[in-house]
XYZ file of C-alpha atoms in Angstrom:
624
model
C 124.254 115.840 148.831
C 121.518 114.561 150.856
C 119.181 111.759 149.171
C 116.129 113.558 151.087
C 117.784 117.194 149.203
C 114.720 118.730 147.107
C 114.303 121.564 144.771
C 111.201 123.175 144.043
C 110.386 123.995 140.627
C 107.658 123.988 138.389
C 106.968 120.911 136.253
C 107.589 122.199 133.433
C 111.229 123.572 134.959
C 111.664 120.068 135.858
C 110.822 118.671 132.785
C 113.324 120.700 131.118
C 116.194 120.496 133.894
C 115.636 116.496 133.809
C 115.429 116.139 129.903
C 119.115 118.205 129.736
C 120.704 115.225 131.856
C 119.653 112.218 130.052
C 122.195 110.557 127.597
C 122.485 107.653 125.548
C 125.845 105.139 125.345
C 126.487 102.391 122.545
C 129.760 100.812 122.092
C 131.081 103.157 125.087
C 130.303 106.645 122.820
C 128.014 109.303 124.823
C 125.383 111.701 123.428
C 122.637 113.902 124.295
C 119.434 111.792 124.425
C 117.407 115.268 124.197
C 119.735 117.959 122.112
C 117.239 120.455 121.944
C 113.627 121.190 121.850
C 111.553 122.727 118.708
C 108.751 125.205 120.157
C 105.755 127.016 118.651
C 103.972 128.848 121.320
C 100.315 129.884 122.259
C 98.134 129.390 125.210
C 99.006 125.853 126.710
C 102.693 126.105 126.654
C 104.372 129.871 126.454
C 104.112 130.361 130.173
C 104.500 127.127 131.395
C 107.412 125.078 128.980
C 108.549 128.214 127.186
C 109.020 130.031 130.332
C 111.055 127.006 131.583
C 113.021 126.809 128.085
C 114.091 130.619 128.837
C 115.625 129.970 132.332
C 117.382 126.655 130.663
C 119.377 127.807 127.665
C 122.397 127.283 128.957
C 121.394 123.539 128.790
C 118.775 123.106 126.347
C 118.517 125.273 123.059
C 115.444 125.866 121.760
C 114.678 126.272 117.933
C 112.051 128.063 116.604
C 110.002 126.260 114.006
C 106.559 127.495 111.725
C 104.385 123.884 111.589
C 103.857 121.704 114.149
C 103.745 119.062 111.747
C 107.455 120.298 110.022
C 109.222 120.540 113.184
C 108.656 116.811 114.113
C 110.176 116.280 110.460
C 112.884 118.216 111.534
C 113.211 116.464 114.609
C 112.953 113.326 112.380
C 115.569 114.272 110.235
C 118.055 114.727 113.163
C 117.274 111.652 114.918
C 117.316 109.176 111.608
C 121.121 110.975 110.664
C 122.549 110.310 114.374
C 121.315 106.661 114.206
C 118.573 107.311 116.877
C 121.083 107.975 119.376
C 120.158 111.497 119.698
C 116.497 112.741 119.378
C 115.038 116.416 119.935
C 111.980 117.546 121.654
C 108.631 119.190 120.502
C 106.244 121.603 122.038
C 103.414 123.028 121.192
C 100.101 124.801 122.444
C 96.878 123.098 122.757
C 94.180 122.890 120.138
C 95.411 122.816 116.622
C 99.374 123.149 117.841
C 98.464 119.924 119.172
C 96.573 118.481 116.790
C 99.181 119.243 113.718
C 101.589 116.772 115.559
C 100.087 113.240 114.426
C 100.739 112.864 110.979
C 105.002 113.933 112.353
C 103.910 111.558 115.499
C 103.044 108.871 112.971
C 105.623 109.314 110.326
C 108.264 108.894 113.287
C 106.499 105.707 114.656
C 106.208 103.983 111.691
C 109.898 104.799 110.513
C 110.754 103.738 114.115
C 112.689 107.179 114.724
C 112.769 108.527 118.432
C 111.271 112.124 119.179
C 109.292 113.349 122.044
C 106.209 115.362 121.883
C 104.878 117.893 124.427
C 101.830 119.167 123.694
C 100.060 121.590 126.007
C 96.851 119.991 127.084
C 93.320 121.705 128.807
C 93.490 122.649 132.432
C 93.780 119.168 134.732
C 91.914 121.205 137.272
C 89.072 121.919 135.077
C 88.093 125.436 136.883
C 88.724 126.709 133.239
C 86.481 124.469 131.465
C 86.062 124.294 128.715
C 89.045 126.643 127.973
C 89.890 127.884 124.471
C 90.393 125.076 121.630
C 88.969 122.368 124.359
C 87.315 119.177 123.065
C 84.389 118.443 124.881
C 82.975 115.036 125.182
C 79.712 114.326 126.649
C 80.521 111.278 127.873
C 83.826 111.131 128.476
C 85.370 114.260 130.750
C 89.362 113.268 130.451
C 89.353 112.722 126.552
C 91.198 116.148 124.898
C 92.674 116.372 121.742
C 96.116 114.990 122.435
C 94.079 111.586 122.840
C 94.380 111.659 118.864
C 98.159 111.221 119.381
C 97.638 108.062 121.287
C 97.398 105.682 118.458
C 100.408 106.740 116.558
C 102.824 107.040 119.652
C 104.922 104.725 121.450
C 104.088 105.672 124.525
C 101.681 108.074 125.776
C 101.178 110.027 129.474
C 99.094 112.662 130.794
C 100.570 114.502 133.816
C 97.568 115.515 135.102
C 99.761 115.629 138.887
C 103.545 117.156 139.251
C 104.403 114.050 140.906
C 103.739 111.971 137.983
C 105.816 113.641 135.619
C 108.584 111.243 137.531
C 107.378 107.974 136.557
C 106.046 109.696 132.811
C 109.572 110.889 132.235
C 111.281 107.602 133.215
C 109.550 105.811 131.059
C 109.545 108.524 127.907
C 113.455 107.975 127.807
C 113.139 104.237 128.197
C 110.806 104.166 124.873
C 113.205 106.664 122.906
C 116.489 104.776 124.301
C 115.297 101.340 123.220
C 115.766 100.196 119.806
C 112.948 98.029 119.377
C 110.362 99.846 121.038
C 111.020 103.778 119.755
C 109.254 105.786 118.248
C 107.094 108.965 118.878
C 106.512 109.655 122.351
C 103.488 111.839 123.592
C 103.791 113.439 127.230
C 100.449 115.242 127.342
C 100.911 118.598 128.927
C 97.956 120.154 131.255
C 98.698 124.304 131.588
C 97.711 124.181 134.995
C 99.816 121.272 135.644
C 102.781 123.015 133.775
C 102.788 125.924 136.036
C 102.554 124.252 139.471
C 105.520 124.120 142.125
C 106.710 120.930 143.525
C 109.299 119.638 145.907
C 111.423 117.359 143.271
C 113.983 115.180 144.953
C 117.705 116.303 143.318
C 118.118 112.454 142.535
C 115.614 113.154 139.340
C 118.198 115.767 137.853
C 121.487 113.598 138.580
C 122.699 112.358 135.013
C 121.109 109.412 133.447
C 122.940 107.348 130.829
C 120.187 105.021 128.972
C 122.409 102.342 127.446
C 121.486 100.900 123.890
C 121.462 97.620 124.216
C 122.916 94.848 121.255
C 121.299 91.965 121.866
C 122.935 88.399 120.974
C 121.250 85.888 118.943
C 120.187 83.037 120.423
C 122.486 80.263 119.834
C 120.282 77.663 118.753
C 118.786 79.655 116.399
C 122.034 80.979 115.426
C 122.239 77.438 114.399
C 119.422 77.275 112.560
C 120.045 79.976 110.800
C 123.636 79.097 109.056
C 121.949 75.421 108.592
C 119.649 77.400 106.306
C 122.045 79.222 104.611
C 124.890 76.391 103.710
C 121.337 74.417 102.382
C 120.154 77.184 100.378
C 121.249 77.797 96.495
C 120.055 80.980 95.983
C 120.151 82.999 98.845
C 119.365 86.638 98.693
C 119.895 89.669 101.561
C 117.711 92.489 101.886
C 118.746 95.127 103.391
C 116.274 97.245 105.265
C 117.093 100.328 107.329
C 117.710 98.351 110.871
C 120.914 97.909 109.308
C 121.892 102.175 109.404
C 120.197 102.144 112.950
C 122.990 99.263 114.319
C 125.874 101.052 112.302
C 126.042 96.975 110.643
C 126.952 98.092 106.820
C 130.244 96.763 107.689
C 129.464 93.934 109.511
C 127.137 93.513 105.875
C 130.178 94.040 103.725
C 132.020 91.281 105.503
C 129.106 89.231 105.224
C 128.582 89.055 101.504
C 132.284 88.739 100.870
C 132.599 85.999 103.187
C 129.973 84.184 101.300
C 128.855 86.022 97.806
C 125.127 86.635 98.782
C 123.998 89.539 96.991
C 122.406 91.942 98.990
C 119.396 94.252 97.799
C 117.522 97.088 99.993
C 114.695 98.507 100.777
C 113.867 102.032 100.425
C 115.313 103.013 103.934
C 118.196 100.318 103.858
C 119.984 101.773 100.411
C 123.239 102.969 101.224
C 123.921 99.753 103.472
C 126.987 98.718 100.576
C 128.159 101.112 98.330
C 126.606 100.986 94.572
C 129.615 100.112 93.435
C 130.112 96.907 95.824
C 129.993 93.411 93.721
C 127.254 91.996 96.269
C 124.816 95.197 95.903
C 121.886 94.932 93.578
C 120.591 98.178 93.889
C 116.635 98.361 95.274
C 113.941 95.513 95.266
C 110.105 95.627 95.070
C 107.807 97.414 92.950
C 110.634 100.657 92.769
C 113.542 97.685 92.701
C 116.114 97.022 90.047
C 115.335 94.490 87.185
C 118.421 92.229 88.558
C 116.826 92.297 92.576
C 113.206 91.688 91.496
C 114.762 88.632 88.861
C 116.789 87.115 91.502
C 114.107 87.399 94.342
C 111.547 85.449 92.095
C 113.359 82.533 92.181
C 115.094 82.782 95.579
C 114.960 79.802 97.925
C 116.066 81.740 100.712
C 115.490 85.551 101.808
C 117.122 86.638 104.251
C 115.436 90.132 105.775
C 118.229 91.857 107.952
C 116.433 95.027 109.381
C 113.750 95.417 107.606
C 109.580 95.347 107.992
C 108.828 94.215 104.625
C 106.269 96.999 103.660
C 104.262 95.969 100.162
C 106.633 97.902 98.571
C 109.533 95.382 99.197
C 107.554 92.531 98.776
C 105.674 93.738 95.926
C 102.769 93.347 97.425
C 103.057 89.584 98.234
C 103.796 88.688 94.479
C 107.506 88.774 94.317
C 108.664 86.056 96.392
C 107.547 83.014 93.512
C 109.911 80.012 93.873
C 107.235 77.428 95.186
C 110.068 76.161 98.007
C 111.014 79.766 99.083
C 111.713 79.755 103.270
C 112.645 83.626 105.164
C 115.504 84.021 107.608
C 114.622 87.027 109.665
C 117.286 89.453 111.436
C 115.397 91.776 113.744
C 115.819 93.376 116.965
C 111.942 93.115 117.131
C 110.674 89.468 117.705
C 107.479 91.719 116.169
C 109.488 91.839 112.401
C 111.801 88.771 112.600
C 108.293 86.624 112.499
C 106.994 87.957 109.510
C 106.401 85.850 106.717
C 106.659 82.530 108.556
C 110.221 82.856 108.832
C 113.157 81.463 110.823
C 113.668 84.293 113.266
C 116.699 85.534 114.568
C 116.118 88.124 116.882
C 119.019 90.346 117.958
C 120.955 93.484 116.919
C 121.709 93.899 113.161
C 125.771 94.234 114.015
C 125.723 91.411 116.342
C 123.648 89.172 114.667
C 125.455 89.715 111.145
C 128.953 89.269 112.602
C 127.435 86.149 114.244
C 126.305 84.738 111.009
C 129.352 85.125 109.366
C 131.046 83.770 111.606
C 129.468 80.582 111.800
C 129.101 80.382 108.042
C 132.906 80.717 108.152
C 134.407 78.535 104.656
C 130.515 78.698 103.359
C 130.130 80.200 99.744
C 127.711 80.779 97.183
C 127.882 78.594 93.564
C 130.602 80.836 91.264
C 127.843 80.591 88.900
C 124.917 81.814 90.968
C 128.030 85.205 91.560
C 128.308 85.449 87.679
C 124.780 85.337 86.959
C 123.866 88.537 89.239
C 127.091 90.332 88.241
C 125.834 89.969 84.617
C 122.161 91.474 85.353
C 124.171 94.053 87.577
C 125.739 95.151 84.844
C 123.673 95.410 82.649
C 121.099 97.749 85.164
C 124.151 99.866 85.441
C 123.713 100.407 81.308
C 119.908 101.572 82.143
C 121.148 103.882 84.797
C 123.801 105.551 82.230
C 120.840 105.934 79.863
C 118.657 107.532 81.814
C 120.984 109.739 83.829
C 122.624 111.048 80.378
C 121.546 113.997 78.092
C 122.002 113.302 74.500
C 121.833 117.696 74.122
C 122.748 119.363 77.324
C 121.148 122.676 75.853
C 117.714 120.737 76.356
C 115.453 120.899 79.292
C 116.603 117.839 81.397
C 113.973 115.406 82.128
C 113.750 114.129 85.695
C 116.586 111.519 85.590
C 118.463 113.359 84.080
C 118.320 116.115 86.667
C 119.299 113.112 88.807
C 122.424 111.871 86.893
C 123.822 115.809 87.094
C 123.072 115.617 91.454
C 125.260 112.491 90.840
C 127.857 114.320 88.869
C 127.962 116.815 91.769
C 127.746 115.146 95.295
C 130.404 113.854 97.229
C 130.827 110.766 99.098
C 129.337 112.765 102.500
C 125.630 114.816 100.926
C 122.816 113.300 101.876
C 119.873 113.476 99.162
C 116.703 113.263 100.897
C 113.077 112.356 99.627
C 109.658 111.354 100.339
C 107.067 111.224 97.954
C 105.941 111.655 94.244
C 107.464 109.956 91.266
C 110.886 110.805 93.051
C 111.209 107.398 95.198
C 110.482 105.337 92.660
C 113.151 106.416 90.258
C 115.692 107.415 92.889
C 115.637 103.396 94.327
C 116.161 102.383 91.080
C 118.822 104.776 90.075
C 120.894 106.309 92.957
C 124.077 105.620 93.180
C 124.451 105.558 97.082
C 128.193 106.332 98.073
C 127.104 105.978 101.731
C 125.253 104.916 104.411
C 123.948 108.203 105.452
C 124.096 109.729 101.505
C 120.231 107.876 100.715
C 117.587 109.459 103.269
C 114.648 108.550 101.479
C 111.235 108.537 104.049
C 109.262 105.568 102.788
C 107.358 104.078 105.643
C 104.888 107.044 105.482
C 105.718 109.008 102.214
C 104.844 112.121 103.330
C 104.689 115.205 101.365
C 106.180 117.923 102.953
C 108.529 116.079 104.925
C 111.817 117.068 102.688
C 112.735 120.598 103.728
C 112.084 120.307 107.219
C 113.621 117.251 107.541
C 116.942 118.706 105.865
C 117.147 121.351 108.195
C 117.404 118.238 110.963
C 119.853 116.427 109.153
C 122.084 119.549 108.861
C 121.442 120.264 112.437
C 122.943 116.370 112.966
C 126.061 116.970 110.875
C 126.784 120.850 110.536
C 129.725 120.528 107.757
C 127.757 117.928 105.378
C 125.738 119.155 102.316
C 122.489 118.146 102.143
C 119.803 118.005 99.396
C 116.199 118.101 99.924
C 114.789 116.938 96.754
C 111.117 118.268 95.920
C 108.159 118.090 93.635
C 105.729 121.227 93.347
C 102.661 119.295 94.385
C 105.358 118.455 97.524
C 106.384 121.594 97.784
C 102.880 123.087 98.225
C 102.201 121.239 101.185
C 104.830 122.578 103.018
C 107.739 125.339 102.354
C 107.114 127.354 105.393
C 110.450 125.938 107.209
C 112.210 127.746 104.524
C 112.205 130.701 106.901
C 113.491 128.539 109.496
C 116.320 127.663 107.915
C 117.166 130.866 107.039
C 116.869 132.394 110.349
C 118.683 129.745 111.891
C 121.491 130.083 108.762
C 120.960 126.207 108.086
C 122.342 126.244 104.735
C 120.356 123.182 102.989
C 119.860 123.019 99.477
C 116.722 122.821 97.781
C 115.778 121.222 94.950
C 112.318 122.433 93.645
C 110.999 120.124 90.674
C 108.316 122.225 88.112
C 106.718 118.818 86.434
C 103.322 121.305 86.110
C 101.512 118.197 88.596
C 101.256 115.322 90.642
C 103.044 113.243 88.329
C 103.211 110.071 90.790
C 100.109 110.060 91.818
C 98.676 111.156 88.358
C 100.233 108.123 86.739
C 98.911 106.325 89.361
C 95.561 107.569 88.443
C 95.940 106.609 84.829
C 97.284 103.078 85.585
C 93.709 101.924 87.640
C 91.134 103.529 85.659
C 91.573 106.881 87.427
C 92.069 108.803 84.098
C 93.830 111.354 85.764
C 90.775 112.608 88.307
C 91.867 115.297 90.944
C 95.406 115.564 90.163
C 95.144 118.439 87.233
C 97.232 121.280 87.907
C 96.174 122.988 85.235
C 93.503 125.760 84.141
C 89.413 124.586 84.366
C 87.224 125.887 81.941
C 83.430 127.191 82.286
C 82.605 123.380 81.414
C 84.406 122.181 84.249
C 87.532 120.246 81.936
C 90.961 121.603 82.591
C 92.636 123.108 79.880
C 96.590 122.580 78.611
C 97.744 125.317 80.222
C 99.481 125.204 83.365
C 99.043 127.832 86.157
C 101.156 130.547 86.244
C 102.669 129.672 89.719
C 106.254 131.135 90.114
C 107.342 128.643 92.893
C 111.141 129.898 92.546
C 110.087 133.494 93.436
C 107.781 132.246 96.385
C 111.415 130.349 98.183
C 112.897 133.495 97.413
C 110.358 135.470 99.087
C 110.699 133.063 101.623
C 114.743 134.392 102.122
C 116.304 131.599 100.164
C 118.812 131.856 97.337
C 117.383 130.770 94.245
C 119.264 129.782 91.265
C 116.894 128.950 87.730
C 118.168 126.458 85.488
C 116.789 125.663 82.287
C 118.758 123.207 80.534
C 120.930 120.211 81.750
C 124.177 122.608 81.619
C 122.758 125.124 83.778
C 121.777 122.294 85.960
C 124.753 121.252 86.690
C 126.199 124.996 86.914
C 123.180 125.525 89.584
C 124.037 122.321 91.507
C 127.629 123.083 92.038
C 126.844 126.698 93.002
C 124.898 125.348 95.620
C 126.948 123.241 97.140
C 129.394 126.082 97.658
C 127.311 128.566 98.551
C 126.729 129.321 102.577
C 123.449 130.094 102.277
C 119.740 127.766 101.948
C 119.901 127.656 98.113
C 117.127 126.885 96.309
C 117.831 125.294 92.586
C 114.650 125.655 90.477
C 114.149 123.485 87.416
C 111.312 123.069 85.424
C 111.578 119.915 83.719
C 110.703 117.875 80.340
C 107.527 115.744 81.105
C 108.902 112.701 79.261
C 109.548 109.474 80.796
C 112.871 108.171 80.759
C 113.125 106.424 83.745
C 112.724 103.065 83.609
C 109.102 101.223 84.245
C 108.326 98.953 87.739
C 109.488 95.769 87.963
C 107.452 94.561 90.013
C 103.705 94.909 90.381
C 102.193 97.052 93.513
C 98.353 96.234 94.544
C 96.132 99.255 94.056
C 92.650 97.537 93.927
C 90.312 98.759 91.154
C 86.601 98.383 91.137
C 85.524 95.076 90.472
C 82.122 97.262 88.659
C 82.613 100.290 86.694
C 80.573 102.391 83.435
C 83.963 103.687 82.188
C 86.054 101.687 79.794
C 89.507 102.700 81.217
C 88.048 101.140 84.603
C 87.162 98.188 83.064
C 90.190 97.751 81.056
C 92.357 98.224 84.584
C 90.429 95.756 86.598
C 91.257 92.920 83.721
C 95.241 94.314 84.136
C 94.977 93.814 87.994
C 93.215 90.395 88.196
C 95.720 89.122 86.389
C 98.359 90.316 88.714
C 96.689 89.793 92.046
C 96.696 85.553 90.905
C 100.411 85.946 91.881
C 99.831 87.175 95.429
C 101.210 84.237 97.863
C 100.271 84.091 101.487
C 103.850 82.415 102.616
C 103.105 80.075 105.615
């Protein structure tokens, strides 16, 4: 073929055509960069991209979502459970289609998961103008909506000409193929722009492969790094979720049993060792284990492997408390590695790990420092058995112990998968994670309504696995319209809907600063404006099954465990409903989290809570 051979298509045909050629390649293994491409469609994108998406589904299936917002969760899902070497796209119209995209958008940039965003845009030709659901600015003609998605992408484009969609494109798969830069990706869509022919050179459709790079430590500061580690005494890992991203839980494993550093993890890096691994200490932070918080008080050296230390790890700068504490940072952003003042080591969490142990090779911790953190790992495993076990399993279960009969019930393969309420907190202290995949807990953003939609991605990612999307009724308010997705699309993920009769996290929350409980009622108000003990009668079980799902009731911890394994035979989007007994058996933080609370208040619970938190915030260290 000629290198001066053109085709003429639309842009938003060549859009399409050029996204189904583009692949990724680590360690020599292909895949799709862009699998597919979630749609809703109004004015902005069904003539332009969804006419293009009809002429190209022999190479690019489409999937039809509800939300804007859910289908970037689903998108999310996918992306997180192929270790970000396969991402999907999103398009929507303009206006509110558009708009619904930037709390997804940010949820994926924070997390650092690829997914691409095309969001119809107003005309670039401006003979419609303003057009339906434009944004007018008096001072500022090229600002529309999809400027709102600028801040919480990666990269951003408008292709406001056909021939820039080439260089937009380019460097779209560049940000979504690079492991330290990806993220959302926002390629602004004018619908004037979408439907124009051009004259694209055939060299734009050839296959790409976008390689994903390892990069090597540096070997001086490879050096500096095991120096560090041979001087320190009580070393401890933490695990954060770069370390699923690199595929590195072995290259962990043979880390820690080279040298007997325990190794705790973050909300997104559980799973990186099995619970049942010697080294593993379960979670750290203010949702941590009693054994990871103890040991990371008086730890001389930390060594971060993946991970962006969110105030959740670090327990809001109070955990870290031996005076002569230094940081090792592994990170394949120099952005991460520097936090905290630390010794970077910027590379690849495989490479850099197998590097370390290698040059720690005949290093190991004190046998006494081992027997001191298999004794407090121990004994958490007693406070998991208590609060995963039913003394009556004719009672209602309480919320842990609806966890402890998902843990009598999964195999090594389900993924449970979570993101906000009272859920996280106990799940990172409690789950037993089997593997690296099993844990999918979104923590960077904690965003209600991300669990269903996101399960339909992860069981888009891996067809044959069972997977769990765990739920709250304040979380499952926000958003259960995917439920038809899935079962239109015969995704068969299983729901667990939670009946606590509230917001129970954030309720507690409330209670702990002086809130007293304000706006999180979900209960009946009088004519005096107080809410009453009753709770609403909201049937959420008959709303998924209006929805098409399955639904299986459960009252009591034997019926739980009936409904769970029911599920997870069943071929069809199950929903498990359990309404469950308010009392707390999970056990309290272990490590303080910094909520300020007003230095002035009139009530006494206020008052009493701002004398609770100035003690605490004393402990916050700036490390330097």
């Amino acid at each position: 073929m000629s290198r001066n051979s053109t085709r003429r298509l639309t842009v938003a045909q060549a859009l399409v055509r050029f996204l189904s050629a583009q692949h990724t390649e680590r360690d020599g293994v292909r895949h799709r960069l862009i699998s597919g491409t979630w749609g809703i469609f109004g004015h902005g994108n069904v003539a332009g991209i969804g006419q293009a998406l009809i002429e190209a589904q022999d190479v690019m299936p489409y999937h039809q979502g509800r939300n804007e917002q859910s289908m970037v969760h689903a998108a999310v899902g996918y992306a997180r459970q192929l270790n970000r070497l396969s991402a999907q796209a999103v398009t929507t119209s303009i206006g509110p289609g558009a708009t619904n995209l930037v709390t997804g958008a940010a949820l994926a940039t924070v997390n650092r998961i690829p997914v691409l965003l095309l969001p119809g845009d107003s005309f670039a030709t401006r003979v419609a103008d303003p057009v339906l659901q434009q944004l007018e600015h008096p001072v500022s003609g090229d600002i529309s909506v999809n400027d709102a998605l600028r801040p919480v992408s990666r990269y951003f484009d408008r292709v406001v000409r056909p021939e820039s969609l080439i260089p937009a494109a380019l460097n779209a798969m560049r940000v979504l193929a690079d492991p330290a830069e990806t993220g959302a990706v926002t390629l602004a869509m004018p619908q004037d722009v979408q439907a124009e022919a051009y004259d694209w050179p055939e060299d734009f459709f050839a296959e790409r492969i976008w390689h994903v790079r390892r990069p090597a430590a540096d070997p001086a500061a490879l050096a500096d790094a095991a120096a560090a580690v041979r001087a320190a005494r009580r070393p401890l890992i933490i695990a954060g979720g770069g370390i699923h991203h690199s595929e590195a839980e072995d290259a962990l494993r043979e880390l820690a049993e080279a040298t007997g550093i325990p190794v705790a993890s973050t909300q997104a890096g559980k799973g990186s060792l099995r619970h049942d691994h010697p080294a593993d200490l379960g979670g750290i932070g203010h949702t941590g284990t009693a054994v990871s918080d103890d040991l990371a008080r008086t730890a001389d050296l930390v060594i971060g492997v993946g991970t962006r230390y969110s105030d959740f790890t670090t327990a809001s700068a109070t955990l870290f408390q031996n005076p002569d504490v230094r940081f090792l940072n592994l990170n394949v952003t120099s952005f991460d590695a520097h936090k905290l003042a630390a010794l970077s080591l910027v590379a690849d969490a495989r490479s850099g790990l197998e590097a370390l142990t290698a040059a720690l090779a005949g290093h190991r911790v004190d046998p006494a420092y081992e027997a001191e953190y298999a004794e407090g790992k121990q004994s958490w495993e007693r406070v998991v058995e208590a609060a995963y076990t039913a003394a009556d399993e004719d009672a209602r279960p309480t919320q842990t112990q609806l966890l402890g009969a998902l843990d009598s019930v999964v195999g090594e393969d389900d993924v449970v998968i979570n993101a906000a309420g009272s859920l996280p907190g106990d799940l990172h202290k409690l789950w037993r994670a089997r593997g690296p995949r099993q844990y999918h807990l979104e923590y960077g953003y904690s965003c209600m309504g991300y669990e269903i939609p996101a399960g339909i991605g992860v069981r888009m990612a891996a067809p044959t696995t069972p997977v769990w999307s765990l739920v709250g009724d304040g979380t499952y308010l926000m958003m259960p319209t995917e439920i038809v997705t899935a079962v239109q699309e015969g995704i068969n993920v299983n729901l667990i809907l939670i009946q606590n009769h509230g917001y129970a996290s954030i309720g507690g929350l409330s209670s702990e600063v002086g809130g007293e409980r304000f706006g999180t009622a979900y209960r009946y108000r009088a004519a005096d404006g107080t809410f009453t003990g009753d709770p609403l009668p909201v049937d959420l079980a008959a709303n998924a099954a209006s929805l098409g799902m399955d639904v299986i009731r459960a009252a009591t911890v034997r019926e739980l465990r009936e409904a769970l394994a029911a599920a997870r035979a069943s071929d069809r989007p199950t929903c498990v409903y359990v309404e469950t007994d308010p009392a707390a058996t999970a056990p309290g933080a272990q490590a303080w989290w910094d909520v300020p609370v007003a230095e002035v208040a009139s009530r006494e619970a206020a008052i009493e809570a701002r004398k609770t938190y100035e003690r605490h915030v004393a402990d916050q260290r700036r490390h330097l």
